[in-house]
Short mmCIF file of C-alpha atoms in Angstrom, two decimals:
data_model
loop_
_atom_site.label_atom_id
_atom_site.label_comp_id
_atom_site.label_asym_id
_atom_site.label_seq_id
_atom_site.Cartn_x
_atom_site.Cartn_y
_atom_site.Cartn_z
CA UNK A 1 -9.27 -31.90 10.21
CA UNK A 2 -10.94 -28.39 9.44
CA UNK A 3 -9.46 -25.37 11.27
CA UNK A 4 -12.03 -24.10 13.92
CA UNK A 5 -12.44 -20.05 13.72
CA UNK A 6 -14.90 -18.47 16.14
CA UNK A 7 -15.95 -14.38 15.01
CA UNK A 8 -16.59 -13.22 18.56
CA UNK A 9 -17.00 -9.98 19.84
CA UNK A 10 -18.67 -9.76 23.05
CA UNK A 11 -20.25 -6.58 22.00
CA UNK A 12 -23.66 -6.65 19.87
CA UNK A 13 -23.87 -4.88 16.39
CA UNK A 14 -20.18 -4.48 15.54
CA UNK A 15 -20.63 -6.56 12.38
CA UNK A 16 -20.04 -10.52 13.36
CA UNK A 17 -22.46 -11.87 11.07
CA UNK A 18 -21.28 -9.25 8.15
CA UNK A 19 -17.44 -10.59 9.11
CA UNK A 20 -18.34 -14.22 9.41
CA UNK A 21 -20.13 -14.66 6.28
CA UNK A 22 -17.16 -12.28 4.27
CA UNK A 23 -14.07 -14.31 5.74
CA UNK A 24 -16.30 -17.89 5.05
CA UNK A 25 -17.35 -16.47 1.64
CA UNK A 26 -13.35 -15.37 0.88
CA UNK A 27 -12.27 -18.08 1.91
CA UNK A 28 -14.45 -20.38 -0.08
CA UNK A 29 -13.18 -18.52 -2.91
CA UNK A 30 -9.80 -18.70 -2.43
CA UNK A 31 -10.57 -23.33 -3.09
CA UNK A 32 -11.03 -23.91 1.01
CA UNK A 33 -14.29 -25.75 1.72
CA UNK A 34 -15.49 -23.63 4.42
CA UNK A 35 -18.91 -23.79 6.37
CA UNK A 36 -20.70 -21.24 8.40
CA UNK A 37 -22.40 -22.04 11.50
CA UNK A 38 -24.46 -19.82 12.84
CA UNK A 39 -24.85 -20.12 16.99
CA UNK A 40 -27.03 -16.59 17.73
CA UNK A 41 -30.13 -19.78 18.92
CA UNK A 42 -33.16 -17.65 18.79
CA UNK A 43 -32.08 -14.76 16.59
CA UNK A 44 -31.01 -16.22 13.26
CA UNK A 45 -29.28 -14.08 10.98
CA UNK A 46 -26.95 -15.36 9.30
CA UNK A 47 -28.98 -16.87 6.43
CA UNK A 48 -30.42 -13.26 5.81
CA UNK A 49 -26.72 -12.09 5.56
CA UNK A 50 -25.86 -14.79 3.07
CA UNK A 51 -29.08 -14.45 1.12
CA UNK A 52 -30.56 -17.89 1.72
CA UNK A 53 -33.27 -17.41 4.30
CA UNK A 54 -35.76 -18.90 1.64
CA UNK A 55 -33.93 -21.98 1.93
CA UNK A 56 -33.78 -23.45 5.69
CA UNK A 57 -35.45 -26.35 6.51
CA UNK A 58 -33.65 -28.14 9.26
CA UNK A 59 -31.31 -25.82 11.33
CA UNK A 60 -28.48 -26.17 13.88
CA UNK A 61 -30.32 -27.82 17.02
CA UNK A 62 -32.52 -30.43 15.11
CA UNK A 63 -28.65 -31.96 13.63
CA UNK A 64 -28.05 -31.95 17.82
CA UNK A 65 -31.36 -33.45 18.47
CA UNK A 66 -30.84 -35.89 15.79
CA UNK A 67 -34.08 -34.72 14.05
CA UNK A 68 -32.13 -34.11 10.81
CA UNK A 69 -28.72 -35.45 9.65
CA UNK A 70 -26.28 -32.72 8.27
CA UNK A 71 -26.20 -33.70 4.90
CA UNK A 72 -30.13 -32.64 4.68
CA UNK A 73 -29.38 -29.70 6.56
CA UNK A 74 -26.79 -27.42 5.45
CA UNK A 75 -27.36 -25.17 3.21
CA UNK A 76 -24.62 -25.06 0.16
CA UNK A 77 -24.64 -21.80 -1.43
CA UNK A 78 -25.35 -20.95 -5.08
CA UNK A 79 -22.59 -18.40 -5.58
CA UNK A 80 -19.11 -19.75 -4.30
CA UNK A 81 -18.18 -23.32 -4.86
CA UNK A 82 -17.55 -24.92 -1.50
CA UNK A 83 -19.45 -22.62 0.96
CA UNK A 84 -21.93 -24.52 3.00
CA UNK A 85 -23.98 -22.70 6.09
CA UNK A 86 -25.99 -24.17 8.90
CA UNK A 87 -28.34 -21.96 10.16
CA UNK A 88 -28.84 -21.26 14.29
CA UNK A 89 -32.63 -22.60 14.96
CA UNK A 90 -35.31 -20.16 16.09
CA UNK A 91 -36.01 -22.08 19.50
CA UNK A 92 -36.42 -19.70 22.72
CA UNK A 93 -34.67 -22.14 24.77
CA UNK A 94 -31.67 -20.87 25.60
CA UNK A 95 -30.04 -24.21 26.68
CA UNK A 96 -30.57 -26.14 23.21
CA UNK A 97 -26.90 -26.05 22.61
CA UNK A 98 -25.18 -28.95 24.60
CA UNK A 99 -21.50 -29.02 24.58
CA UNK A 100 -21.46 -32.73 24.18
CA UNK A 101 -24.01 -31.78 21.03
CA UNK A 102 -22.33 -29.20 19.73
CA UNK A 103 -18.91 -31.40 19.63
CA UNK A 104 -20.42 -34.12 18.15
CA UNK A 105 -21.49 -31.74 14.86
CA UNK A 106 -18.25 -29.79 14.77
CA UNK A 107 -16.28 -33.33 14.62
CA UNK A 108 -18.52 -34.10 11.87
CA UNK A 109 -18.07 -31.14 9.82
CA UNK A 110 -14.07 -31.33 10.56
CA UNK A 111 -13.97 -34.92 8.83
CA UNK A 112 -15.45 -33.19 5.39
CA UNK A 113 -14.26 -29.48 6.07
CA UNK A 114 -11.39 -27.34 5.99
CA UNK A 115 -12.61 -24.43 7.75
CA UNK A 116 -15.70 -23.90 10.08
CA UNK A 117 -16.50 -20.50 11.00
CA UNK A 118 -18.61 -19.97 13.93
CA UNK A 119 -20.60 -16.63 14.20
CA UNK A 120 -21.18 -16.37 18.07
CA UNK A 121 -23.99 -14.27 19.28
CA UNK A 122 -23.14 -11.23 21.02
CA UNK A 123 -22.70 -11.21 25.35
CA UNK A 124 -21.02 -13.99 27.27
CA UNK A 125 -23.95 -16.37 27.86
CA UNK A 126 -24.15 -20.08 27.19
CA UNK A 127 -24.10 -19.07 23.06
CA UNK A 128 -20.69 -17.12 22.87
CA UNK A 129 -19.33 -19.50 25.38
CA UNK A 130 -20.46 -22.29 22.89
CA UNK A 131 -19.07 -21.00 20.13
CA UNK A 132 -15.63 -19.55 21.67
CA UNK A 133 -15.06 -23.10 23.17
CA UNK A 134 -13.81 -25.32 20.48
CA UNK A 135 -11.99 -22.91 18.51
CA UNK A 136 -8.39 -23.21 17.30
CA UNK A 137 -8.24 -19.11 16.04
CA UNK A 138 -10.43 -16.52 16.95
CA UNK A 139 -11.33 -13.17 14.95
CA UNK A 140 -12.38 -10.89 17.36
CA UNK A 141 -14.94 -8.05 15.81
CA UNK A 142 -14.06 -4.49 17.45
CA UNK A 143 -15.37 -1.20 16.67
CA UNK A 144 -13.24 2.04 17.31
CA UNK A 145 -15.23 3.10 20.49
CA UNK A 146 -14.81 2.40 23.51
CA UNK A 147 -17.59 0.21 24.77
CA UNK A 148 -16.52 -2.61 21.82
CA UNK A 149 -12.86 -2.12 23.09
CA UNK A 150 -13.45 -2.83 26.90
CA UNK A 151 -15.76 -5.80 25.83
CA UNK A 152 -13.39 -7.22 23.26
CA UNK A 153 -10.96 -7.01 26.20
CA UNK A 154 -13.17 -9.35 28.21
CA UNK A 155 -13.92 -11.47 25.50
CA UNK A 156 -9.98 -12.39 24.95
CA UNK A 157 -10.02 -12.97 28.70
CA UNK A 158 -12.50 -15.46 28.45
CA UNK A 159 -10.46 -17.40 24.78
CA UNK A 160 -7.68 -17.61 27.17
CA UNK A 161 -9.71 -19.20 29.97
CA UNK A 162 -12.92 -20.68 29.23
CA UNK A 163 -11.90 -22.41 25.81
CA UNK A 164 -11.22 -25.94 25.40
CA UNK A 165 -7.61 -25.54 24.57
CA UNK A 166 -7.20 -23.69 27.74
CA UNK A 167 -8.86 -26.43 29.72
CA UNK A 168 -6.74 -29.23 28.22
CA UNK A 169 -3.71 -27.17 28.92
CA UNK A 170 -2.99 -26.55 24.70
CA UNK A 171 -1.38 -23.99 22.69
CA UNK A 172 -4.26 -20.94 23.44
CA UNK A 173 -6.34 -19.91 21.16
CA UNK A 174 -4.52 -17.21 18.09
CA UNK A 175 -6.32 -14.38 18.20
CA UNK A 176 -6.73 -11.80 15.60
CA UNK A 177 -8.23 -8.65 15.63
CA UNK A 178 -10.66 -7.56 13.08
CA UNK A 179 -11.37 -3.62 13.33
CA UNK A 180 -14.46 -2.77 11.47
CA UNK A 181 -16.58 0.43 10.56
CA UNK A 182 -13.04 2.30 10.59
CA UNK A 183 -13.03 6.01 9.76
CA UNK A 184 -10.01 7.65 8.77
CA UNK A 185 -11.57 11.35 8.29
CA UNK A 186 -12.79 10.83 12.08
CA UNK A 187 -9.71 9.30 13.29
CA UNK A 188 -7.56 12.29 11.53
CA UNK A 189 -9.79 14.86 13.17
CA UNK A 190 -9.07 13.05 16.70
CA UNK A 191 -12.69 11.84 16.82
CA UNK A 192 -12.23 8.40 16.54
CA UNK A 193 -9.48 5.70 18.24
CA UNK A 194 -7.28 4.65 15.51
CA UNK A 195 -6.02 1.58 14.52
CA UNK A 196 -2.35 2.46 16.73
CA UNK A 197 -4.60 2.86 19.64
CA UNK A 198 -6.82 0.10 19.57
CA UNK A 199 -4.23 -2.38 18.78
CA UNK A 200 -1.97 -0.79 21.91
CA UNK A 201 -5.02 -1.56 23.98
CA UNK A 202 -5.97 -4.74 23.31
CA UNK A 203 -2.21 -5.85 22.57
CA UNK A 204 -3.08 -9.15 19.96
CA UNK A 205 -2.10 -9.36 16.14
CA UNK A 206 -4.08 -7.58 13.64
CA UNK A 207 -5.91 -9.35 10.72
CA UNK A 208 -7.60 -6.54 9.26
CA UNK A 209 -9.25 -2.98 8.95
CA UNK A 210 -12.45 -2.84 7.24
CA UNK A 211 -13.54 0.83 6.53
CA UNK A 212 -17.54 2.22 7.40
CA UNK A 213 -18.51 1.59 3.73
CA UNK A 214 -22.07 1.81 2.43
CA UNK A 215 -21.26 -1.40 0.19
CA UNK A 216 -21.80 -2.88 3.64
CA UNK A 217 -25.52 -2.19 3.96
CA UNK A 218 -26.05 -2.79 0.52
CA UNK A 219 -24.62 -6.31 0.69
CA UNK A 220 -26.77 -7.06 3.43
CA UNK A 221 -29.74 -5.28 1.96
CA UNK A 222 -29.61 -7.97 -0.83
CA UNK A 223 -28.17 -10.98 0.76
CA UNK A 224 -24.73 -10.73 -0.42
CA UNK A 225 -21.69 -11.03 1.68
CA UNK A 226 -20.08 -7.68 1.07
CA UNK A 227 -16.74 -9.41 -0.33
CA UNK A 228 -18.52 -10.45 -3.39
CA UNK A 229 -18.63 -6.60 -4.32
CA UNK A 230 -14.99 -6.31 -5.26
CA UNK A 231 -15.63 -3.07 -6.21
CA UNK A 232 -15.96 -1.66 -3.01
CA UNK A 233 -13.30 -0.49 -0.56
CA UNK A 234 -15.09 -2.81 2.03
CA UNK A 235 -14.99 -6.09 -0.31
CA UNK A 236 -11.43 -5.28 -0.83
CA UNK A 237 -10.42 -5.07 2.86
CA UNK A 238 -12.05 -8.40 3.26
CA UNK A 239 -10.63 -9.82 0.51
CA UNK A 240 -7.58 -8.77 2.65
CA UNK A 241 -8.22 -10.08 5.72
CA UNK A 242 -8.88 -13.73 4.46
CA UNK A 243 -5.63 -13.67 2.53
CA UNK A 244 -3.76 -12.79 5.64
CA UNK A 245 -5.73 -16.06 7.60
CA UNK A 246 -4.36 -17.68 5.44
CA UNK A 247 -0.85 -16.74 6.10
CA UNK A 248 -0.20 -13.90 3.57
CA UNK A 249 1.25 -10.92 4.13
CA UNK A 250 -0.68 -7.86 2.75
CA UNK A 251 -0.14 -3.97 3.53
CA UNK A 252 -3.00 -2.67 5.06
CA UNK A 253 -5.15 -0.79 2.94
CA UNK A 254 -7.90 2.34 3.24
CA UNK A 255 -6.53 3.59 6.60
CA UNK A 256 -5.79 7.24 5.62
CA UNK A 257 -7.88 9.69 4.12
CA UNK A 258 -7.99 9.86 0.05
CA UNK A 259 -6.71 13.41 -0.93
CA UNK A 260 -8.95 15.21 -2.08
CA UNK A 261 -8.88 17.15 -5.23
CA UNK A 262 -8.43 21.13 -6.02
CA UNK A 263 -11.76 21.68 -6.45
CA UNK A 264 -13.30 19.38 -4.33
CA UNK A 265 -11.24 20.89 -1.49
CA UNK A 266 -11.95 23.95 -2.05
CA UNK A 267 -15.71 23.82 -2.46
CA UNK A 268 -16.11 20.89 0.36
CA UNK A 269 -17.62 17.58 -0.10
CA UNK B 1 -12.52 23.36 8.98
CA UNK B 2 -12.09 27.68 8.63
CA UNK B 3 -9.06 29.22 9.47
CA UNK B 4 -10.12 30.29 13.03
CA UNK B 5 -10.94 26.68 14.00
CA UNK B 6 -7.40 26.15 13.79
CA UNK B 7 -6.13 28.07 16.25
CA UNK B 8 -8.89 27.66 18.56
CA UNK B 9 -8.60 23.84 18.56
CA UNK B 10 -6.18 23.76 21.49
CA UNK B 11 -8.85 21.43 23.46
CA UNK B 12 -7.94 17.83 23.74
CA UNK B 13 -9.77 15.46 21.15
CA UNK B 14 -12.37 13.01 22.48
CA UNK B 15 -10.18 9.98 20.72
CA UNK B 16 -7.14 10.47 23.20
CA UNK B 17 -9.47 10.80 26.07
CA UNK B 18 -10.89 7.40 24.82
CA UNK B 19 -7.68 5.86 24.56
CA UNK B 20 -6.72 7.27 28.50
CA UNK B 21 -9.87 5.96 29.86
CA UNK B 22 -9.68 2.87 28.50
CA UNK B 23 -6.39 1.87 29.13
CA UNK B 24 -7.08 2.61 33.06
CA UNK B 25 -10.36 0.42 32.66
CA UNK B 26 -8.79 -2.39 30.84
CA UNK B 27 -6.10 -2.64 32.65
CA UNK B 28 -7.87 -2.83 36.11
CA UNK B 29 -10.18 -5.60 34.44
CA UNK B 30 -7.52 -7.86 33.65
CA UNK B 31 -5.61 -7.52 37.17
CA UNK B 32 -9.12 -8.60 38.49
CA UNK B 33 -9.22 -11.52 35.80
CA UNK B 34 -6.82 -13.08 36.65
CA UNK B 35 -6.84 -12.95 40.60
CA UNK B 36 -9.09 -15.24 42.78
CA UNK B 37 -12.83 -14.51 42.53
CA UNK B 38 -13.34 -13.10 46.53
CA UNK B 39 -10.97 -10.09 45.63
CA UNK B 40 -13.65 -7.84 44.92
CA UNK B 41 -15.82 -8.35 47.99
CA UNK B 42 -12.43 -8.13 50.15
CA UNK B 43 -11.62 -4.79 48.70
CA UNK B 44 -15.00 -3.72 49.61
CA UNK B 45 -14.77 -5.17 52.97
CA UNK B 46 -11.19 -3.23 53.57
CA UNK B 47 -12.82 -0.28 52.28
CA UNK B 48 -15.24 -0.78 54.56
CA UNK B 49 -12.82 -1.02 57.47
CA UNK B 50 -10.75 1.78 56.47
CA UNK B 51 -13.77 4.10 56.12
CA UNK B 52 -14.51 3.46 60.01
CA UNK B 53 -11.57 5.91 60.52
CA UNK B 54 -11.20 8.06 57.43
CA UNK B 55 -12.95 9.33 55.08
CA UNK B 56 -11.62 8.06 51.55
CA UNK B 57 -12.99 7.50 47.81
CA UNK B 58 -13.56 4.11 46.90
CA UNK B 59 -10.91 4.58 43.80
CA UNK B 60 -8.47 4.85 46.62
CA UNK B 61 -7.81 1.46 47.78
CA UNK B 62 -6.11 -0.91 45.61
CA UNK B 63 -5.86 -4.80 46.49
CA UNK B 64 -3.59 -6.72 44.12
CA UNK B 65 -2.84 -10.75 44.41
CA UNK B 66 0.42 -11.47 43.14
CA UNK B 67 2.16 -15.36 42.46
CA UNK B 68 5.45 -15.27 42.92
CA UNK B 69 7.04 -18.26 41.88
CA UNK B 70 4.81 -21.66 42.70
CA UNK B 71 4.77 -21.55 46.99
CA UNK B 72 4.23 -17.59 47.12
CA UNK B 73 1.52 -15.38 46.95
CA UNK B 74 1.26 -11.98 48.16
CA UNK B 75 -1.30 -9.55 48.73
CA UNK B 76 -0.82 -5.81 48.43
CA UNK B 77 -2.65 -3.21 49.73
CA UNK B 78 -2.29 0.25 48.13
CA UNK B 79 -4.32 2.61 50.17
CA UNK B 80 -4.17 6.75 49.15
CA UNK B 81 -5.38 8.72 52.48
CA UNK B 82 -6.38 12.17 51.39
CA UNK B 83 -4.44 15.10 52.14
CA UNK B 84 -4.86 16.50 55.20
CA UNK B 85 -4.10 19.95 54.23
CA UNK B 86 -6.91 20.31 51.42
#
């Protein structure tokens, strides 16, 4: 039985797709067999993210359709022994994910998994519903601003009511939250919420910080999830976050400023 | 950051104004979650009442559905008039 683990955010652009294909890649890595589903229907991305858009054939609704098995459709990836992805399909109609469909692959991929991450498109339609509603943990993406706060809010309001552990009266859904494109400079000069704040807001457990890093746009630039660059303070923080998933405990890293040296302070920069 | 900045920065930051405005937001949003889903219209229809007689901001009137045990709910009404002296 694979743990479920839906990267949800309600908001768009907060980095799902960059989290979901770090926390699948990490956790691939550390010997999980983990596959990535991607369920933004119409706006595939994932594959770009993970550096294998040369390689779909079948995607996500022909498994549902029964137009492809899984075995010819997911992708495994050519880096990181046990990382599998199956792309979201292109198709404009919105209504191509079924539940009944969408059950019927995740029970497949549970039988032969151990995690499946699901990278839900951003807003509360039929998509993010989809991919909220089987999930047995949720990571949910937040930026330090406030229109990602208020919709991460309403996106933990809908894990504890519209999911399927809610309906069948189950332990809710554990929620984690993942605070990304963090700023400590900002946050020191009282320009940006910090970590204290957001977590007092939104009152759930916190998985990780992941600093604004250009490794991140880099990674995706080249089709490399960023936690393959273990150079960089982002890959670290990732690197992280997946051992505290998996039920570490690790002090939080890159949340205060670096000093800064003599020189360097004196001259700026 | 100079030296004068320093002691001019007595103006709150933006990030605690963040943090105020969206704990009043978020915590309105989840009273609403998780009461029935005519509460809004009725507070608009109060409103709506109320404003027959006086004159009062829609931020004034606050309608709350509360479960009390399994057999009782109760509904509170939390209406600020304005000050008559102003």
């Amino acid at each position: 039985m694979a743990k479920i683990i839906v990267v949800t955010s309600g908001k768009g652009g907060v980095g799902k797709t960059t989290s979901s294909a770090a926390i699948g890649t990490g956790l691939a890595l550390a010997g999980k067999k983990t596959v990535i589903v991607d369920f933004d229907i119409g706006l595939r991305n994932l594959d770009l993210i993970m550096g294998c858009e040369r390689r779909v054939v079948y995607d996500f609704v022909n498994v549902i359709n029964g137009e492809a098995n899984l075995k010819q459709t997911l992708i495994k990836d050519k880096r990181v022994e046990n990382l599998f992805i199956l792309p979201a399909s292109q198709t404009r109609d919105k209504d191509a994910l079924t539940k009944e469909g969408v059950e019927r692959v995740l029970n497949e991929l549970s039988a032969d998994f151990d995690f499946i991450i699901c990278d839900s498109p951003a807003g509360i339609e039929s998509g993010a519903m989809m991919a909220l509603y089987f999930a047995d943990e949720a990571v949910v993406v937040t930026n330090p601003e406030v229109s990602s706060v208020r919709d991460s809010d309403r996106i933990l309001g809908m894990l504890s009511s519209k999911s399927r552990r809610a309906e069948q009266g189950l332990d809710g859904i554990k929620e984690h939250l993942l605070l990304t494109r963090y700023n400590p400079e900002r946050v020191l000069k009282g320009e940006m919420l910090s970590v204290e704040d957001v977590k007092e807001i939104l009152a759930i457990e916190l998985v990780g910080v992941i600093p604004e890093s250009q490794a991140v746009l880099n990674a995706s630039n080249s089709g490399q999830p960023v936690i393959l660059d273990e150079e960089s303070d982002a890959g670290q923080a990732y690197l992280d976050t997946v051992k505290r998933l998996l039920g570490e405990t690790v002090p939080f890293r890159f949340l205060t400023v670096e000093r800064k040296g003599f020189i360097k302070r004196l001259f700026g920069g | 950051m100079s030296l004068l900045d320093y002691f001019r920065s007595t103006k709150k930051n933006t990030a605690s104004t963040a943090k105020e405005r969206l704990q009043i937001i978020v915590a309105h949003e989840r009273k609403r979650r998780s009461g029935p889903d005519y509460l809004p219209q009725l507070e608009r229809d109060i409103l709506e009442v109320i404003r027959k007689y006086v004159d009062i901001p829609a931020d004034q009137v606050a309608v709350s559905l509360e479960q009390r045990g399994d057999e009782l709910s109760v509904l509170e009404l939390n209406i600020t008039f304005p000050d008559e002296k102003r």
